[in-house]
mmCIF file with all atom_site columns, C-alpha atoms in Angstrom:
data_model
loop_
_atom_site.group_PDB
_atom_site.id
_atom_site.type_symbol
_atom_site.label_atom_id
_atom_site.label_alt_id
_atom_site.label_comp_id
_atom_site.label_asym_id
_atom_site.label_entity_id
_atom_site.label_seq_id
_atom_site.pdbx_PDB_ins_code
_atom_site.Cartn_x
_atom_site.Cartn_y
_atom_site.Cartn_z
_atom_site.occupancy
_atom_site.B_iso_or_equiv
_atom_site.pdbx_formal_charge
_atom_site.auth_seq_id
_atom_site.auth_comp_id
_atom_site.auth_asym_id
_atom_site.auth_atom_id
_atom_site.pdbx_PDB_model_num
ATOM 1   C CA . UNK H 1 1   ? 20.845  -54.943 60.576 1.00 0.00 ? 1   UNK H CA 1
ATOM 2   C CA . UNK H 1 2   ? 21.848  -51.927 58.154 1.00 0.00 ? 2   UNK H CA 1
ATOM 3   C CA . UNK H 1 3   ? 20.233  -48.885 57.259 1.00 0.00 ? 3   UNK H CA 1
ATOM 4   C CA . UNK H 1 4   ? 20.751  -46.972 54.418 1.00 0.00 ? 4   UNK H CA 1
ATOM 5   C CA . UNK H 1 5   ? 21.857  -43.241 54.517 1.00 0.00 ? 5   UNK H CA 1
ATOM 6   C CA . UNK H 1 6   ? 23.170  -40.807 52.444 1.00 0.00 ? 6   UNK H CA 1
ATOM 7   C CA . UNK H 1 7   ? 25.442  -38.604 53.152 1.00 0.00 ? 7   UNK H CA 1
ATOM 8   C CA . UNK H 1 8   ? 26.394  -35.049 51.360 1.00 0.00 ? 8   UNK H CA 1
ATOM 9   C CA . UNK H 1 9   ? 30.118  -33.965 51.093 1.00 0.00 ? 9   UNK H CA 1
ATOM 10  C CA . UNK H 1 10  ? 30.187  -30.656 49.600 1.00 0.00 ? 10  UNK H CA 1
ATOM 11  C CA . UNK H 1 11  ? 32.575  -27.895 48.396 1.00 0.00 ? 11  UNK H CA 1
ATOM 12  C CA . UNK H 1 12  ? 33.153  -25.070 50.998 1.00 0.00 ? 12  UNK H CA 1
ATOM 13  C CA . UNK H 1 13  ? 29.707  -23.315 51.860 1.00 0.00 ? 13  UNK H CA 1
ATOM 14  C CA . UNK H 1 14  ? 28.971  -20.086 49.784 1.00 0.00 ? 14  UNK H CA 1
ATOM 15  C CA . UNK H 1 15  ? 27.869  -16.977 52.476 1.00 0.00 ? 15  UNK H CA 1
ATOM 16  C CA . UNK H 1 16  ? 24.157  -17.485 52.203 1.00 0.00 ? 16  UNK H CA 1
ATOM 17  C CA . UNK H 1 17  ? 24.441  -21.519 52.899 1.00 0.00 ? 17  UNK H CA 1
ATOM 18  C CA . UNK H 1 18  ? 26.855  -20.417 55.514 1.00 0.00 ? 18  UNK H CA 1
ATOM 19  C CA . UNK H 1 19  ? 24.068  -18.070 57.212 1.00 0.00 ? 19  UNK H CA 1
ATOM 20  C CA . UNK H 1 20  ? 21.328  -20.730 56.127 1.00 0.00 ? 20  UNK H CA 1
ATOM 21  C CA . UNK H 1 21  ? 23.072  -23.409 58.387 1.00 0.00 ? 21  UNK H CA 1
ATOM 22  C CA . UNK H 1 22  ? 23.473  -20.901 61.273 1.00 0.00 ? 22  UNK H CA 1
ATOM 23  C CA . UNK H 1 23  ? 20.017  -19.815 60.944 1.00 0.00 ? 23  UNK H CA 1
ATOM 24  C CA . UNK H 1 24  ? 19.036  -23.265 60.646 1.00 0.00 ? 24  UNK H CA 1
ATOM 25  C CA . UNK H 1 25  ? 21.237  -24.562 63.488 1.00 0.00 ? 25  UNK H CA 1
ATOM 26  C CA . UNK H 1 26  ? 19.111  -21.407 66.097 1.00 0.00 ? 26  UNK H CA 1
ATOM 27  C CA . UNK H 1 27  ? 15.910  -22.437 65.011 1.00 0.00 ? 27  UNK H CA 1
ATOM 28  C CA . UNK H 1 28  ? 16.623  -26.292 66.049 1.00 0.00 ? 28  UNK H CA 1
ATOM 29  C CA . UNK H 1 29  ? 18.135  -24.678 69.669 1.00 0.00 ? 29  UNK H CA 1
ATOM 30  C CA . UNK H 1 30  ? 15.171  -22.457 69.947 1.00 0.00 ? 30  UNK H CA 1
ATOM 31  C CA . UNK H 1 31  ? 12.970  -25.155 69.517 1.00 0.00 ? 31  UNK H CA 1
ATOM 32  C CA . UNK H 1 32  ? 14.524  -27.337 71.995 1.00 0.00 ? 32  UNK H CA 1
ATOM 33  C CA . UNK H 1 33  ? 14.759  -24.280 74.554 1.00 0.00 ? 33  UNK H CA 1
ATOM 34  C CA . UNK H 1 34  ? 10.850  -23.878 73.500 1.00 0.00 ? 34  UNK H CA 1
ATOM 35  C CA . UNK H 1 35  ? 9.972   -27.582 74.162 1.00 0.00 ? 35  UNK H CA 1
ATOM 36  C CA . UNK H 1 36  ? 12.435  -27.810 77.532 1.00 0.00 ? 36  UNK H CA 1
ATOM 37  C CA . UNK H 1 37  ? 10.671  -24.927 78.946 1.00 0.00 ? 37  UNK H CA 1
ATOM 38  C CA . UNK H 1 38  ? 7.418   -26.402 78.133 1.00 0.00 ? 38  UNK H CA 1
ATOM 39  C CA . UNK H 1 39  ? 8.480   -29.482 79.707 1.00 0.00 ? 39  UNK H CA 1
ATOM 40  C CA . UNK H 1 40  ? 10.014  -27.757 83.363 1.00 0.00 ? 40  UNK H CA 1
ATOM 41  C CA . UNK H 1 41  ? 7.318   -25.104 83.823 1.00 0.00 ? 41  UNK H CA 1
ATOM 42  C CA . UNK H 1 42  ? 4.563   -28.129 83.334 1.00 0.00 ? 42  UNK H CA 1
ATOM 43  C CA . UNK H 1 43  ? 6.357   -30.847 85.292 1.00 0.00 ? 43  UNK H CA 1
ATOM 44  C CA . UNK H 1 44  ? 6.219   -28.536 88.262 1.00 0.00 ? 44  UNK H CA 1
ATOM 45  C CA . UNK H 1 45  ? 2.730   -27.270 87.890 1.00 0.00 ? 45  UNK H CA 1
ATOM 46  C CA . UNK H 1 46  ? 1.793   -31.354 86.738 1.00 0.00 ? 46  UNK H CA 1
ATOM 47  C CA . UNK H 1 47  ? 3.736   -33.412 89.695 1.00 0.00 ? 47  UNK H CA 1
ATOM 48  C CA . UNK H 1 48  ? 1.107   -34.046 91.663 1.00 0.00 ? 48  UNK H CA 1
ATOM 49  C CA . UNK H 1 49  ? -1.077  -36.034 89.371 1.00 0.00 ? 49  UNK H CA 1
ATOM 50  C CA . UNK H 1 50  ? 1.724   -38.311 87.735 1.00 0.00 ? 50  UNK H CA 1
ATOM 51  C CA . UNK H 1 51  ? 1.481   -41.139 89.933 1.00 0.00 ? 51  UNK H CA 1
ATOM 52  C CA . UNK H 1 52  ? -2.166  -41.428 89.745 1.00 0.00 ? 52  UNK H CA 1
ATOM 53  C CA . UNK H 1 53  ? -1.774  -41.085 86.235 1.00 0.00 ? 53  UNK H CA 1
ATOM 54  C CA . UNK H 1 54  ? 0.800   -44.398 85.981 1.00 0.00 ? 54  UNK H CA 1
ATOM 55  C CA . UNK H 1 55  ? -1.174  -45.834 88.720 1.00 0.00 ? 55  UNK H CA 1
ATOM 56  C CA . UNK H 1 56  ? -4.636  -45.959 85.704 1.00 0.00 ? 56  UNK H CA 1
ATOM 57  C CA . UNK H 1 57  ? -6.697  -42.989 86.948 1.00 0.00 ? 57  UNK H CA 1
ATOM 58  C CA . UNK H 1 58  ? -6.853  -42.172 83.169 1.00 0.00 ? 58  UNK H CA 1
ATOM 59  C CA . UNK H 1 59  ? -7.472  -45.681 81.818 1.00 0.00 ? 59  UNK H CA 1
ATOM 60  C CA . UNK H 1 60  ? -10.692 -46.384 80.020 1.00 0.00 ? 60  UNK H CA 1
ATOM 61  C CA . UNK H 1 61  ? -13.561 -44.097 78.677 1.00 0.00 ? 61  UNK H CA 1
ATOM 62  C CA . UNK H 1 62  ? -15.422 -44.303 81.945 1.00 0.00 ? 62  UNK H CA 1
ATOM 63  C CA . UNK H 1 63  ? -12.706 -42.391 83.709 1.00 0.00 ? 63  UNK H CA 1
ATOM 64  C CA . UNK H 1 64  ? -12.026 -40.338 80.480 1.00 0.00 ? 64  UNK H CA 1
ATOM 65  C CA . UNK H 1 65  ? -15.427 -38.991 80.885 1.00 0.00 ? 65  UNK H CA 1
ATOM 66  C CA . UNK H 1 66  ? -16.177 -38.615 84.224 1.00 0.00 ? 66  UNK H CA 1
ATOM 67  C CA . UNK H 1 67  ? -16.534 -34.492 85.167 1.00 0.00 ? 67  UNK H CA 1
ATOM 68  C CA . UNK H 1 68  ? -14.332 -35.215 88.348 1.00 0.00 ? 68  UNK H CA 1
ATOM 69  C CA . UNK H 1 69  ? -11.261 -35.918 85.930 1.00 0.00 ? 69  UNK H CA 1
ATOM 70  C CA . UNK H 1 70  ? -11.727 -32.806 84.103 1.00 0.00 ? 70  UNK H CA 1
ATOM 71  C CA . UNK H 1 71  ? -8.647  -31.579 85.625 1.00 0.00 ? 71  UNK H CA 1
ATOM 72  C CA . UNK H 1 72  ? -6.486  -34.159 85.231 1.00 0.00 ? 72  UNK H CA 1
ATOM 73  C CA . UNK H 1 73  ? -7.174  -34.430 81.868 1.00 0.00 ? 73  UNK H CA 1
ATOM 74  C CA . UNK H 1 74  ? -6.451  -30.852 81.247 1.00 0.00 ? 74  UNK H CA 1
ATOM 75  C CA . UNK H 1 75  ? -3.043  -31.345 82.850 1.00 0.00 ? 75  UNK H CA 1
ATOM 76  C CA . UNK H 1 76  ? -1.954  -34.589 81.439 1.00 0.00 ? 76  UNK H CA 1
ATOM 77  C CA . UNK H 1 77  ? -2.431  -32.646 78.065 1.00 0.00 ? 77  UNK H CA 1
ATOM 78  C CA . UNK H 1 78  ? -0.526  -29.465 79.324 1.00 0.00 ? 78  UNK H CA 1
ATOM 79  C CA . UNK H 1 79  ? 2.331   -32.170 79.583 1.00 0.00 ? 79  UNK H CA 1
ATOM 80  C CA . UNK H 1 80  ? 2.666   -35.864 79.072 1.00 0.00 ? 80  UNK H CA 1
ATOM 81  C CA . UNK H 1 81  ? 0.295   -35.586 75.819 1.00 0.00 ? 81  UNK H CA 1
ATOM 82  C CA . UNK H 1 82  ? 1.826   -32.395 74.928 1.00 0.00 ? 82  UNK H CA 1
ATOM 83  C CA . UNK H 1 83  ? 3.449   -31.084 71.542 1.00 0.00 ? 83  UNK H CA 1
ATOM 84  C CA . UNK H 1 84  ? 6.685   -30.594 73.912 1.00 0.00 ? 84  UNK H CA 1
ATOM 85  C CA . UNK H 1 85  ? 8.734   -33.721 73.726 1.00 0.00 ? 85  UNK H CA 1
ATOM 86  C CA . UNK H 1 86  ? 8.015   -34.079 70.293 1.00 0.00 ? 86  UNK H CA 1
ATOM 87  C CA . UNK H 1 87  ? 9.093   -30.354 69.761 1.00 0.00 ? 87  UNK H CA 1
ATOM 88  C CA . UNK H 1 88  ? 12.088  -30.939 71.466 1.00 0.00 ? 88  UNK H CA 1
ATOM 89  C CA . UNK H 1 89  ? 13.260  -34.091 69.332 1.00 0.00 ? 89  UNK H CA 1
ATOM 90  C CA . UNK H 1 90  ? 12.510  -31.752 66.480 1.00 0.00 ? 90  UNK H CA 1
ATOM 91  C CA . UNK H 1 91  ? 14.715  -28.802 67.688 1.00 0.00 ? 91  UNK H CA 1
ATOM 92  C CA . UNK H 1 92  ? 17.073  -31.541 67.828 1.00 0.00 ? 92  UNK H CA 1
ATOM 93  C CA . UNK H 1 93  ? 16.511  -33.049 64.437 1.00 0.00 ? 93  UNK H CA 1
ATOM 94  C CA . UNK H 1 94  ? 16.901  -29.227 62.609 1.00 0.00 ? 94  UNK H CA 1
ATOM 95  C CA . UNK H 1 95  ? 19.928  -28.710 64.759 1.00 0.00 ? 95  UNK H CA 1
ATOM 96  C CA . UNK H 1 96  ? 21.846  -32.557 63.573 1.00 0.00 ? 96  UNK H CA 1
ATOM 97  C CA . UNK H 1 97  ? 20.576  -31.322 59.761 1.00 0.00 ? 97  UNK H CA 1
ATOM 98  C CA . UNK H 1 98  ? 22.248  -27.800 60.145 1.00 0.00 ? 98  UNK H CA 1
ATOM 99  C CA . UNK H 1 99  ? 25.476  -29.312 61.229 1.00 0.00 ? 99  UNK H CA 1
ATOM 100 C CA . UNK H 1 100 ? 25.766  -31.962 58.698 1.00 0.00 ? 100 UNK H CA 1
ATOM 101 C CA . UNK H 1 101 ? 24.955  -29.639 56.168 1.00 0.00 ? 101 UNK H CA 1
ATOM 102 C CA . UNK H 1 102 ? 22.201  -31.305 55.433 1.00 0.00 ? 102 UNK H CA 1
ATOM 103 C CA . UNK H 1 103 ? 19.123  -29.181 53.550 1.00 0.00 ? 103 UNK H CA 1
ATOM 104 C CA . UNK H 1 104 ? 16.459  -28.364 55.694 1.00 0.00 ? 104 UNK H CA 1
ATOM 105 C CA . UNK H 1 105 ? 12.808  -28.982 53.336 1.00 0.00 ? 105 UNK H CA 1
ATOM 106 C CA . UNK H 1 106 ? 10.984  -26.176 53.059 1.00 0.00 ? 106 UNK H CA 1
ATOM 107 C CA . UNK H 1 107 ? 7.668   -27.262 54.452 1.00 0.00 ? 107 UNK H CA 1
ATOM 108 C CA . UNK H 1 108 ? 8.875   -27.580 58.183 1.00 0.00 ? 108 UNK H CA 1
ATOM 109 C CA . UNK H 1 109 ? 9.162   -23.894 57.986 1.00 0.00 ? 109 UNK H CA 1
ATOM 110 C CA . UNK H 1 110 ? 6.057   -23.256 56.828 1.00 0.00 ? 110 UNK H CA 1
ATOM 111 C CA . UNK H 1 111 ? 3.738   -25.775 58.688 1.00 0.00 ? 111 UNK H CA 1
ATOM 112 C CA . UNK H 1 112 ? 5.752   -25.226 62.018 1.00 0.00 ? 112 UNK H CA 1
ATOM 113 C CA . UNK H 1 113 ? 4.636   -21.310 61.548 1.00 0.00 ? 113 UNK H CA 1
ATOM 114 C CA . UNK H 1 114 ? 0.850   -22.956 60.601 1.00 0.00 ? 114 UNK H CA 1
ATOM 115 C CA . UNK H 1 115 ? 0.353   -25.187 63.802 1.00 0.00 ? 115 UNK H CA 1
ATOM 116 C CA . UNK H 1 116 ? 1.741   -21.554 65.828 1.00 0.00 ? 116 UNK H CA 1
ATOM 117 C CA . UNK H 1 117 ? -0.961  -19.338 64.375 1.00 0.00 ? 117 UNK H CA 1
ATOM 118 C CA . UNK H 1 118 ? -3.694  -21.649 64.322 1.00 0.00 ? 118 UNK H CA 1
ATOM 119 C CA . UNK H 1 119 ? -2.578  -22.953 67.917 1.00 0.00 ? 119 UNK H CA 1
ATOM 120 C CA . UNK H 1 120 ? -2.002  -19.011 68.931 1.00 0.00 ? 120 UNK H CA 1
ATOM 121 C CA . UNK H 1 121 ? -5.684  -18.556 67.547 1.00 0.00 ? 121 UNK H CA 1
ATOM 122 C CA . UNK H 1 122 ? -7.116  -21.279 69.295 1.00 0.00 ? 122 UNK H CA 1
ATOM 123 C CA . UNK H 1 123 ? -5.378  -20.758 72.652 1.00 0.00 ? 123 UNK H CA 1
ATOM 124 C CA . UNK H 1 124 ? -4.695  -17.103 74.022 1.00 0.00 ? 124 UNK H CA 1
ATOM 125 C CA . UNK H 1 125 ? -2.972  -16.447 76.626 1.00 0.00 ? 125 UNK H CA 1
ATOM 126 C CA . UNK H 1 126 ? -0.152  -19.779 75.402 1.00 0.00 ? 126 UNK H CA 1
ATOM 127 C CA . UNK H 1 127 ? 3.229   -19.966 74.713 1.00 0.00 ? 127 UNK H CA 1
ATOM 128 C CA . UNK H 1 128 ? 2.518   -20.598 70.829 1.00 0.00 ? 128 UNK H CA 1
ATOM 129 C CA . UNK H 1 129 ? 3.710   -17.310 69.795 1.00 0.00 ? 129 UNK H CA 1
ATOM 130 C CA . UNK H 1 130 ? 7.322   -17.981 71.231 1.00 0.00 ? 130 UNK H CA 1
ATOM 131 C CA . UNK H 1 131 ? 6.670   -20.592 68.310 1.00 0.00 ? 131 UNK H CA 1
ATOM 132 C CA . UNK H 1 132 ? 7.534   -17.568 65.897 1.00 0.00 ? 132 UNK H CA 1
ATOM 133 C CA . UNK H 1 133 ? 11.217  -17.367 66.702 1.00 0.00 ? 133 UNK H CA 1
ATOM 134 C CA . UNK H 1 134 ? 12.019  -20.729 65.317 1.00 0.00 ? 134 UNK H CA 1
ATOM 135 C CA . UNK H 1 135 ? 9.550   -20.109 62.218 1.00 0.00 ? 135 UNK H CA 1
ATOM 136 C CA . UNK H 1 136 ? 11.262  -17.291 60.981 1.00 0.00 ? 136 UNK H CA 1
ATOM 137 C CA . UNK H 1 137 ? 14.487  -17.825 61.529 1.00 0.00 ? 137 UNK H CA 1
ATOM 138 C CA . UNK H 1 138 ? 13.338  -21.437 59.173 1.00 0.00 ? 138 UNK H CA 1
ATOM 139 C CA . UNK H 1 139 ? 11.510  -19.259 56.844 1.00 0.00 ? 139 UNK H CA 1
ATOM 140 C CA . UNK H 1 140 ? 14.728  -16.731 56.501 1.00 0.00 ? 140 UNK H CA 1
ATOM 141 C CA . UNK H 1 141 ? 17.005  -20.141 55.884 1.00 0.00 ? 141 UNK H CA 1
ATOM 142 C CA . UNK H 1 142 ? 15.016  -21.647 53.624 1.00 0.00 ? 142 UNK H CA 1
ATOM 143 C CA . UNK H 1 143 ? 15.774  -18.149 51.080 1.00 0.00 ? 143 UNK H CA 1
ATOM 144 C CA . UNK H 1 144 ? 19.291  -19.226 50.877 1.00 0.00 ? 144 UNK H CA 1
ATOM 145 C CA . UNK H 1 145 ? 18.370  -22.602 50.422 1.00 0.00 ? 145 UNK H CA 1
ATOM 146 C CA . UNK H 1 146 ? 17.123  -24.823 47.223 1.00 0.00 ? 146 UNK H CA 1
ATOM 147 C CA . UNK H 1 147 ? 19.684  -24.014 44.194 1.00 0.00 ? 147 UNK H CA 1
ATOM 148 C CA . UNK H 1 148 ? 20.880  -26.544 42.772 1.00 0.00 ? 148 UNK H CA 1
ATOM 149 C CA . UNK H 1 149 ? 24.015  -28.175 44.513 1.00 0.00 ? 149 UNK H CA 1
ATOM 150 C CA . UNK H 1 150 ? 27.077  -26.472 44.190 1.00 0.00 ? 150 UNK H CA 1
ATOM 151 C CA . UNK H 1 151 ? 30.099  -27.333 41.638 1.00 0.00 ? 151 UNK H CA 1
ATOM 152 C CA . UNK H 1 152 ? 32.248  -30.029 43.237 1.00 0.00 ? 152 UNK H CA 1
ATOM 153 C CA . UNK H 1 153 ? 29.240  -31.848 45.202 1.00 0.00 ? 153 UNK H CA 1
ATOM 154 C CA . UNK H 1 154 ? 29.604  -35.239 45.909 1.00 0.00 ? 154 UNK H CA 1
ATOM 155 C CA . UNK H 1 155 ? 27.175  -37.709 47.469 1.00 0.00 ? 155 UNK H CA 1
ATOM 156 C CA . UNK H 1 156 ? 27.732  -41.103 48.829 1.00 0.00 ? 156 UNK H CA 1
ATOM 157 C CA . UNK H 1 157 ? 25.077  -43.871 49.761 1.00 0.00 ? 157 UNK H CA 1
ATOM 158 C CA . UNK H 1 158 ? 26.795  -46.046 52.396 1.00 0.00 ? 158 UNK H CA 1
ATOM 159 C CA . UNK H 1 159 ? 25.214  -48.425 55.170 1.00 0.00 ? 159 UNK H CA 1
ATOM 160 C CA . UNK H 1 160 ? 25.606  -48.155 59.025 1.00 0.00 ? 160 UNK H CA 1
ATOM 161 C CA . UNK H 1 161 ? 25.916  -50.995 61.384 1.00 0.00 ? 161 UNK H CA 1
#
């Protein structure tokens, strides 16, 4: 099985991609410090519950609704059906692009710093606003990003096995 990627060779960075990649590069780390946090302070709080929750005590609508489960609900969505793991992979994801050089696209800037105000909103006291860091330092990137590629730019299309 291959899959396709492309991969961007480029001339030596210019001082605002240079800054753009390290900017870039701490908004991936402070996601994954965001999302590892997340995960720690809720695993200890959470413990309790996760073998009734493997053992079923959340399976089916009847124990979905019933009032004694109210707490256990609550928890397995402070962890387990959090935002955390999947923040994490993200952090991760920005941090691989920043690396590589790759270009970050502007949106994740921009609806990252959406889902922390609306979720900041929605949910006070929360962690959400430590959800800023990693916005702005994407939003500041993101200004020394999108010109057109630089002189001497080559890209290759290759396949991994």
């Amino acid at each position: 099985m291959s899959i396709e990627t492309a991969s961007t060779v480029t001339a030596p960075a210019s001082g605002a991609t240079h800054r753009a990649r390290g900017l870039n590069l701490w908004a991936g780390r402070t996601s994954v410090a965001i999302g590892a946090l997340h995960i720690a302070a809720f695993t200890t709080k959470t413990w309790p519950r996760w073998g009734d929750w493997i053992g079923g005590a959340l399976h089916g609508q009847g124990a979905i609704k019933d009032p004694a489960n109210a707490a256990s609900m609550a928890e397995f969505w402070a962890l387990p059906g959090s935002f955390a793991v999947p923040l994490v992979l993200f952090g991760l994801l920005v941090s691989r692009m920043a690396r590589t050089g790759q270009e970050v696209p502007r949106y994740l800037g921009w609806t990252v710093g959406a889902w922390v105000l609306v979720g900041a909103w929605i949910l006070e006291p929360s962690g959400f606003p430590l959800g800023l860091v990693p916005t702005a330092l994407l939003l500041l990137a993101e200004r020394g990003q999108g010109r057109p590629a630089a002189a001497g730019t080559v890209t290759r299309t290759g396949s991994q096995h």
